[in-house]
Amino acid sequence: VQLQASGGGLVQAGDSLRLSCAASGRVFSSYHMGWFRQAAGKEREFVAAISWSDGSTDYIDSVKGRFTISRDNAKNSVYLQMNSLTPDDTAVYYCAARRWAGTEPLIRAYEYSNWGQGTQVTVSS
C-alpha cells in the first residue's frame, strides 16, 4: 500500500489541524494505521495508532485528550484530528501502515512496513 499524507500547515498555539492519509490498494481495511512525528533534531516518535479489527486506538500520553485518530475504510483514509496544538507539537508527521493479523494497535515504528512522505506541522506561540 502507498500512503500520501496531507493537511499540515502553520498554525498558532491553541488552533486545530486535521491530517489526512490516503492509501492506495484494495485491502486498506486490513491494515493497522499509525501516525508518527519527528521534530528537528529528535528521533521519530509514536503519536497515535488505530487497529484494523475493531478500531481500537492508542496514543502517546502527551496528545491524549487533544488528538483523535480515526479511519474511513470506504475512503481508504486515516485521519488525525489535532486540537489545542502547542509549539511542542511542531514536527513532520508521518502516517504508517502494516497488514498484520493481530488486533492490538501497533505503537512502534519498526512494526510498520509502509510509510508516507510526511507533512509539516508548525505551531507558533
Short mmCIF file of N, CA and C in Angstrom, two decimals:
data_model
loop_
_atom_site.label_atom_id
_atom_site.label_comp_id
_atom_site.label_asym_id
_atom_site.label_seq_id
_atom_site.Cartn_x
_atom_site.Cartn_y
_atom_site.Cartn_z
N VAL A 1 0.85 -1.18 0.00
CA VAL A 1 0.00 0.00 0.00
C VAL A 1 0.89 1.23 0.00
N GLN A 2 0.48 2.24 -0.77
CA GLN A 2 1.20 3.52 -0.80
C GLN A 2 0.39 4.55 -0.03
N LEU A 3 1.11 5.42 0.68
CA LEU A 3 0.46 6.38 1.56
C LEU A 3 0.81 7.80 1.17
N GLN A 4 -0.18 8.68 1.27
CA GLN A 4 0.00 10.09 0.95
C GLN A 4 -0.60 10.92 2.07
N ALA A 5 0.26 11.56 2.84
CA ALA A 5 -0.20 12.39 3.96
C ALA A 5 -0.38 13.84 3.51
N SER A 6 -1.35 14.50 4.12
CA SER A 6 -1.61 15.90 3.80
C SER A 6 -2.28 16.57 4.99
N GLY A 7 -2.41 17.89 4.91
CA GLY A 7 -3.15 18.62 5.92
C GLY A 7 -2.30 19.43 6.88
N GLY A 8 -0.99 19.31 6.77
CA GLY A 8 -0.13 20.08 7.64
C GLY A 8 -0.18 21.56 7.31
N GLY A 9 0.45 22.36 8.17
CA GLY A 9 0.48 23.78 7.93
C GLY A 9 1.04 24.54 9.10
N LEU A 10 0.96 25.86 9.02
CA LEU A 10 1.42 26.75 10.08
C LEU A 10 0.21 27.28 10.81
N VAL A 11 0.16 27.03 12.11
CA VAL A 11 -0.96 27.48 12.92
C VAL A 11 -0.43 28.10 14.21
N GLN A 12 -1.34 28.73 14.94
CA GLN A 12 -0.97 29.31 16.23
C GLN A 12 -1.32 28.35 17.36
N ALA A 13 -0.67 28.52 18.48
CA ALA A 13 -0.96 27.70 19.65
C ALA A 13 -2.45 27.80 19.98
N GLY A 14 -3.04 26.65 20.26
CA GLY A 14 -4.45 26.58 20.56
C GLY A 14 -5.32 26.25 19.36
N ASP A 15 -4.77 26.35 18.18
CA ASP A 15 -5.53 26.05 16.97
C ASP A 15 -5.65 24.53 16.76
N SER A 16 -6.39 24.18 15.72
CA SER A 16 -6.60 22.78 15.36
C SER A 16 -6.16 22.53 13.92
N LEU A 17 -5.80 21.30 13.66
CA LEU A 17 -5.49 20.84 12.31
C LEU A 17 -6.01 19.42 12.17
N ARG A 18 -6.34 19.06 10.95
CA ARG A 18 -6.73 17.68 10.68
C ARG A 18 -5.83 17.13 9.59
N LEU A 19 -5.04 16.16 9.94
CA LEU A 19 -4.19 15.50 8.97
C LEU A 19 -4.94 14.34 8.33
N SER A 20 -4.66 14.13 7.07
CA SER A 20 -5.26 13.01 6.34
C SER A 20 -4.15 12.16 5.74
N CYS A 21 -4.44 10.90 5.60
CA CYS A 21 -3.51 9.98 4.96
C CYS A 21 -4.33 9.08 4.04
N ALA A 22 -4.10 9.23 2.75
CA ALA A 22 -4.81 8.43 1.77
C ALA A 22 -3.96 7.25 1.35
N ALA A 23 -4.58 6.09 1.31
CA ALA A 23 -3.86 4.87 0.97
C ALA A 23 -4.36 4.28 -0.33
N SER A 24 -3.44 3.75 -1.08
CA SER A 24 -3.82 3.04 -2.29
C SER A 24 -4.10 1.58 -1.94
N GLY A 25 -4.66 0.84 -2.85
CA GLY A 25 -4.87 -0.58 -2.60
C GLY A 25 -6.28 -0.91 -2.20
N ARG A 26 -6.62 -2.18 -2.29
CA ARG A 26 -7.98 -2.61 -2.07
C ARG A 26 -8.18 -3.30 -0.73
N VAL A 27 -7.15 -3.41 0.07
CA VAL A 27 -7.28 -4.11 1.34
C VAL A 27 -6.94 -3.21 2.50
N PHE A 28 -7.21 -1.94 2.35
CA PHE A 28 -6.89 -0.96 3.39
C PHE A 28 -7.50 -1.35 4.72
N SER A 29 -8.68 -1.92 4.69
CA SER A 29 -9.39 -2.24 5.92
C SER A 29 -8.66 -3.25 6.78
N SER A 30 -7.72 -3.98 6.21
CA SER A 30 -6.98 -4.99 6.97
C SER A 30 -5.63 -4.48 7.47
N TYR A 31 -5.39 -3.19 7.31
CA TYR A 31 -4.12 -2.59 7.75
C TYR A 31 -4.27 -1.87 9.08
N HIS A 32 -3.31 -2.11 9.95
CA HIS A 32 -3.13 -1.23 11.10
C HIS A 32 -2.57 0.09 10.58
N MET A 33 -3.01 1.19 11.16
CA MET A 33 -2.54 2.50 10.73
C MET A 33 -2.00 3.27 11.93
N GLY A 34 -0.99 4.08 11.66
CA GLY A 34 -0.40 4.86 12.74
C GLY A 34 0.08 6.21 12.26
N TRP A 35 0.21 7.12 13.21
CA TRP A 35 0.82 8.42 12.97
C TRP A 35 2.05 8.55 13.86
N PHE A 36 3.12 9.01 13.27
CA PHE A 36 4.35 9.28 13.98
C PHE A 36 4.77 10.72 13.66
N ARG A 37 5.67 11.25 14.45
CA ARG A 37 6.18 12.59 14.16
C ARG A 37 7.66 12.67 14.49
N GLN A 38 8.31 13.58 13.81
CA GLN A 38 9.73 13.79 14.06
C GLN A 38 10.02 15.28 14.06
N ALA A 39 10.40 15.78 15.20
CA ALA A 39 10.80 17.17 15.33
C ALA A 39 12.26 17.31 14.94
N ALA A 40 12.64 18.51 14.58
CA ALA A 40 14.01 18.77 14.16
C ALA A 40 14.99 18.37 15.26
N GLY A 41 15.96 17.55 14.90
CA GLY A 41 16.98 17.14 15.84
C GLY A 41 16.57 16.05 16.81
N LYS A 42 15.36 15.52 16.62
CA LYS A 42 14.87 14.49 17.53
C LYS A 42 14.53 13.22 16.77
N GLU A 43 14.39 12.14 17.52
CA GLU A 43 14.02 10.88 16.91
C GLU A 43 12.52 10.86 16.60
N ARG A 44 12.18 10.01 15.65
CA ARG A 44 10.77 9.84 15.32
C ARG A 44 10.06 9.21 16.52
N GLU A 45 8.88 9.73 16.83
CA GLU A 45 8.13 9.19 17.95
C GLU A 45 6.70 8.85 17.55
N PHE A 46 6.19 7.85 18.24
CA PHE A 46 4.81 7.43 18.04
C PHE A 46 3.85 8.52 18.52
N VAL A 47 2.77 8.71 17.79
CA VAL A 47 1.72 9.66 18.18
C VAL A 47 0.40 8.95 18.44
N ALA A 48 -0.07 8.18 17.46
CA ALA A 48 -1.38 7.54 17.59
C ALA A 48 -1.45 6.36 16.64
N ALA A 49 -2.29 5.39 17.00
CA ALA A 49 -2.48 4.22 16.16
C ALA A 49 -3.91 3.74 16.26
N ILE A 50 -4.35 3.07 15.20
CA ILE A 50 -5.69 2.50 15.17
C ILE A 50 -5.60 1.13 14.53
N SER A 51 -6.26 0.17 15.15
CA SER A 51 -6.17 -1.19 14.65
C SER A 51 -7.12 -1.40 13.48
N TRP A 52 -6.89 -2.46 12.76
CA TRP A 52 -7.75 -2.77 11.62
C TRP A 52 -9.04 -3.45 12.05
N SER A 53 -9.00 -4.16 13.20
CA SER A 53 -10.07 -5.08 13.56
C SER A 53 -11.28 -4.36 14.15
N ASP A 54 -11.09 -3.75 15.30
CA ASP A 54 -12.23 -3.12 15.98
C ASP A 54 -12.07 -1.62 16.13
N GLY A 55 -11.04 -1.08 15.48
CA GLY A 55 -10.82 0.36 15.55
C GLY A 55 -10.29 0.82 16.89
N SER A 56 -9.74 -0.09 17.67
CA SER A 56 -9.17 0.33 18.94
C SER A 56 -7.98 1.24 18.69
N THR A 57 -7.75 2.15 19.61
CA THR A 57 -6.74 3.18 19.41
C THR A 57 -5.76 3.25 20.57
N ASP A 58 -4.66 3.90 20.31
CA ASP A 58 -3.66 4.14 21.35
C ASP A 58 -2.98 5.47 21.03
N TYR A 59 -2.54 6.17 22.06
CA TYR A 59 -1.94 7.49 21.90
C TYR A 59 -0.74 7.64 22.82
N ILE A 60 0.18 8.46 22.40
CA ILE A 60 1.23 8.86 23.31
C ILE A 60 0.60 9.78 24.35
N ASP A 61 1.10 9.72 25.58
CA ASP A 61 0.47 10.45 26.67
C ASP A 61 0.33 11.94 26.39
N SER A 62 1.29 12.53 25.73
CA SER A 62 1.29 13.98 25.54
C SER A 62 0.18 14.48 24.63
N VAL A 63 -0.48 13.60 23.90
CA VAL A 63 -1.55 14.03 22.99
C VAL A 63 -2.92 13.51 23.41
N LYS A 64 -2.97 12.70 24.44
CA LYS A 64 -4.25 12.16 24.90
C LYS A 64 -5.18 13.29 25.31
N GLY A 65 -6.41 13.21 24.83
CA GLY A 65 -7.39 14.26 25.11
C GLY A 65 -7.35 15.40 24.12
N ARG A 66 -6.31 15.47 23.30
CA ARG A 66 -6.20 16.54 22.31
C ARG A 66 -6.27 16.02 20.88
N PHE A 67 -5.69 14.85 20.64
CA PHE A 67 -5.65 14.28 19.30
C PHE A 67 -6.60 13.09 19.22
N THR A 68 -7.16 12.91 18.04
CA THR A 68 -8.03 11.75 17.79
C THR A 68 -7.68 11.14 16.44
N ILE A 69 -7.39 9.86 16.45
CA ILE A 69 -7.14 9.13 15.21
C ILE A 69 -8.42 8.42 14.81
N SER A 70 -8.69 8.42 13.53
CA SER A 70 -9.88 7.74 13.02
C SER A 70 -9.58 7.22 11.62
N ARG A 71 -10.44 6.36 11.14
CA ARG A 71 -10.24 5.82 9.81
C ARG A 71 -11.58 5.70 9.09
N ASP A 72 -11.53 5.80 7.79
CA ASP A 72 -12.70 5.61 6.95
C ASP A 72 -12.29 4.59 5.89
N ASN A 73 -12.64 3.35 6.11
CA ASN A 73 -12.21 2.29 5.20
C ASN A 73 -12.81 2.46 3.80
N ALA A 74 -13.99 3.06 3.72
CA ALA A 74 -14.61 3.27 2.42
C ALA A 74 -13.82 4.26 1.58
N LYS A 75 -13.09 5.15 2.26
CA LYS A 75 -12.29 6.16 1.57
C LYS A 75 -10.80 5.84 1.60
N ASN A 76 -10.47 4.65 2.14
CA ASN A 76 -9.04 4.28 2.24
C ASN A 76 -8.22 5.37 2.91
N SER A 77 -8.75 5.90 4.00
CA SER A 77 -8.08 7.03 4.62
C SER A 77 -8.04 6.90 6.13
N VAL A 78 -7.02 7.49 6.71
CA VAL A 78 -6.91 7.61 8.15
C VAL A 78 -6.67 9.09 8.45
N TYR A 79 -7.18 9.53 9.58
CA TYR A 79 -7.13 10.94 9.93
C TYR A 79 -6.52 11.13 11.31
N LEU A 80 -5.97 12.31 11.52
CA LEU A 80 -5.51 12.69 12.85
C LEU A 80 -6.04 14.09 13.12
N GLN A 81 -7.06 14.17 13.95
CA GLN A 81 -7.61 15.45 14.37
C GLN A 81 -6.78 15.94 15.54
N MET A 82 -6.19 17.11 15.39
CA MET A 82 -5.30 17.65 16.41
C MET A 82 -5.88 18.96 16.93
N ASN A 83 -6.22 18.98 18.18
CA ASN A 83 -6.79 20.17 18.82
C ASN A 83 -5.83 20.71 19.88
N SER A 84 -6.05 21.95 20.24
CA SER A 84 -5.24 22.59 21.29
C SER A 84 -3.75 22.40 21.04
N LEU A 85 -3.34 22.70 19.84
CA LEU A 85 -1.95 22.50 19.45
C LEU A 85 -1.02 23.42 20.24
N THR A 86 0.14 22.92 20.51
CA THR A 86 1.18 23.68 21.21
C THR A 86 2.46 23.66 20.37
N PRO A 87 3.39 24.56 20.65
CA PRO A 87 4.65 24.54 19.90
C PRO A 87 5.38 23.20 19.99
N ASP A 88 5.17 22.45 21.07
CA ASP A 88 5.80 21.14 21.21
C ASP A 88 5.27 20.13 20.19
N ASP A 89 4.17 20.43 19.56
CA ASP A 89 3.62 19.54 18.53
C ASP A 89 4.26 19.78 17.16
N THR A 90 5.10 20.78 17.06
CA THR A 90 5.76 21.08 15.80
C THR A 90 6.66 19.92 15.38
N ALA A 91 6.42 19.42 14.18
CA ALA A 91 7.17 18.26 13.68
C ALA A 91 6.70 17.93 12.27
N VAL A 92 7.42 17.04 11.64
CA VAL A 92 6.92 16.41 10.41
C VAL A 92 6.14 15.18 10.86
N TYR A 93 4.91 15.08 10.38
CA TYR A 93 4.03 13.98 10.76
C TYR A 93 3.97 12.97 9.62
N TYR A 94 4.14 11.71 9.99
CA TYR A 94 4.14 10.61 9.03
C TYR A 94 3.01 9.63 9.35
N CYS A 95 2.36 9.16 8.31
CA CYS A 95 1.43 8.05 8.52
C CYS A 95 2.12 6.75 8.11
N ALA A 96 1.70 5.68 8.72
CA ALA A 96 2.32 4.38 8.50
C ALA A 96 1.26 3.30 8.49
N ALA A 97 1.60 2.20 7.83
CA ALA A 97 0.63 1.10 7.68
C ALA A 97 1.32 -0.24 7.81
N ARG A 98 0.56 -1.20 8.30
CA ARG A 98 1.09 -2.56 8.40
C ARG A 98 -0.08 -3.53 8.33
N ARG A 99 0.02 -4.47 7.43
CA ARG A 99 -1.00 -5.50 7.36
C ARG A 99 -0.57 -6.64 8.26
N TRP A 100 -1.38 -6.86 9.29
CA TRP A 100 -0.99 -7.83 10.31
C TRP A 100 -2.25 -8.33 10.98
N ALA A 101 -2.27 -9.61 11.32
CA ALA A 101 -3.49 -10.23 11.83
C ALA A 101 -3.79 -9.87 13.28
N GLY A 102 -2.79 -9.41 14.02
CA GLY A 102 -3.03 -9.07 15.41
C GLY A 102 -4.05 -7.95 15.55
N THR A 103 -4.67 -7.87 16.71
CA THR A 103 -5.76 -6.91 16.88
C THR A 103 -5.36 -5.65 17.65
N GLU A 104 -4.24 -5.68 18.34
CA GLU A 104 -3.84 -4.51 19.12
C GLU A 104 -3.20 -3.46 18.22
N PRO A 105 -3.44 -2.17 18.51
CA PRO A 105 -2.78 -1.12 17.72
C PRO A 105 -1.26 -1.24 17.83
N LEU A 106 -0.58 -0.93 16.75
CA LEU A 106 0.88 -1.01 16.72
C LEU A 106 1.46 0.36 17.07
N ILE A 107 2.35 0.39 18.03
CA ILE A 107 2.85 1.68 18.51
C ILE A 107 4.34 1.88 18.30
N ARG A 108 5.02 0.92 17.70
CA ARG A 108 6.45 1.05 17.47
C ARG A 108 6.74 1.21 15.99
N ALA A 109 7.63 2.09 15.66
CA ALA A 109 7.92 2.40 14.25
C ALA A 109 8.37 1.16 13.49
N TYR A 110 9.16 0.30 14.15
CA TYR A 110 9.69 -0.85 13.41
C TYR A 110 8.61 -1.88 13.07
N GLU A 111 7.45 -1.74 13.67
CA GLU A 111 6.36 -2.66 13.38
C GLU A 111 5.64 -2.32 12.08
N TYR A 112 5.90 -1.15 11.53
CA TYR A 112 5.22 -0.71 10.32
C TYR A 112 6.08 -0.96 9.09
N SER A 113 5.41 -1.34 8.01
CA SER A 113 6.12 -1.69 6.78
C SER A 113 5.99 -0.63 5.69
N ASN A 114 4.99 0.23 5.80
CA ASN A 114 4.75 1.22 4.77
C ASN A 114 4.66 2.61 5.40
N TRP A 115 5.28 3.58 4.75
CA TRP A 115 5.32 4.94 5.28
C TRP A 115 4.98 5.95 4.20
N GLY A 116 4.29 6.99 4.64
CA GLY A 116 4.03 8.11 3.76
C GLY A 116 5.20 9.09 3.78
N GLN A 117 5.08 10.16 3.02
CA GLN A 117 6.19 11.09 2.84
C GLN A 117 6.29 12.14 3.93
N GLY A 118 5.29 12.28 4.76
CA GLY A 118 5.33 13.27 5.83
C GLY A 118 4.70 14.60 5.45
N THR A 119 4.12 15.25 6.45
CA THR A 119 3.55 16.57 6.26
C THR A 119 3.97 17.44 7.44
N GLN A 120 4.40 18.65 7.16
CA GLN A 120 4.95 19.52 8.20
C GLN A 120 3.83 20.21 8.97
N VAL A 121 3.93 20.14 10.29
CA VAL A 121 3.05 20.88 11.18
C VAL A 121 3.91 21.83 12.00
N THR A 122 3.61 23.10 11.92
CA THR A 122 4.35 24.11 12.67
C THR A 122 3.37 24.90 13.51
N VAL A 123 3.63 24.93 14.81
CA VAL A 123 2.75 25.64 15.74
C VAL A 123 3.54 26.79 16.36
N SER A 124 3.08 28.00 16.11
CA SER A 124 3.76 29.17 16.66
C SER A 124 3.13 29.56 17.99
N SER A 125 3.94 30.14 18.84
CA SER A 125 3.46 30.52 20.18
C SER A 125 2.87 31.93 20.18
#
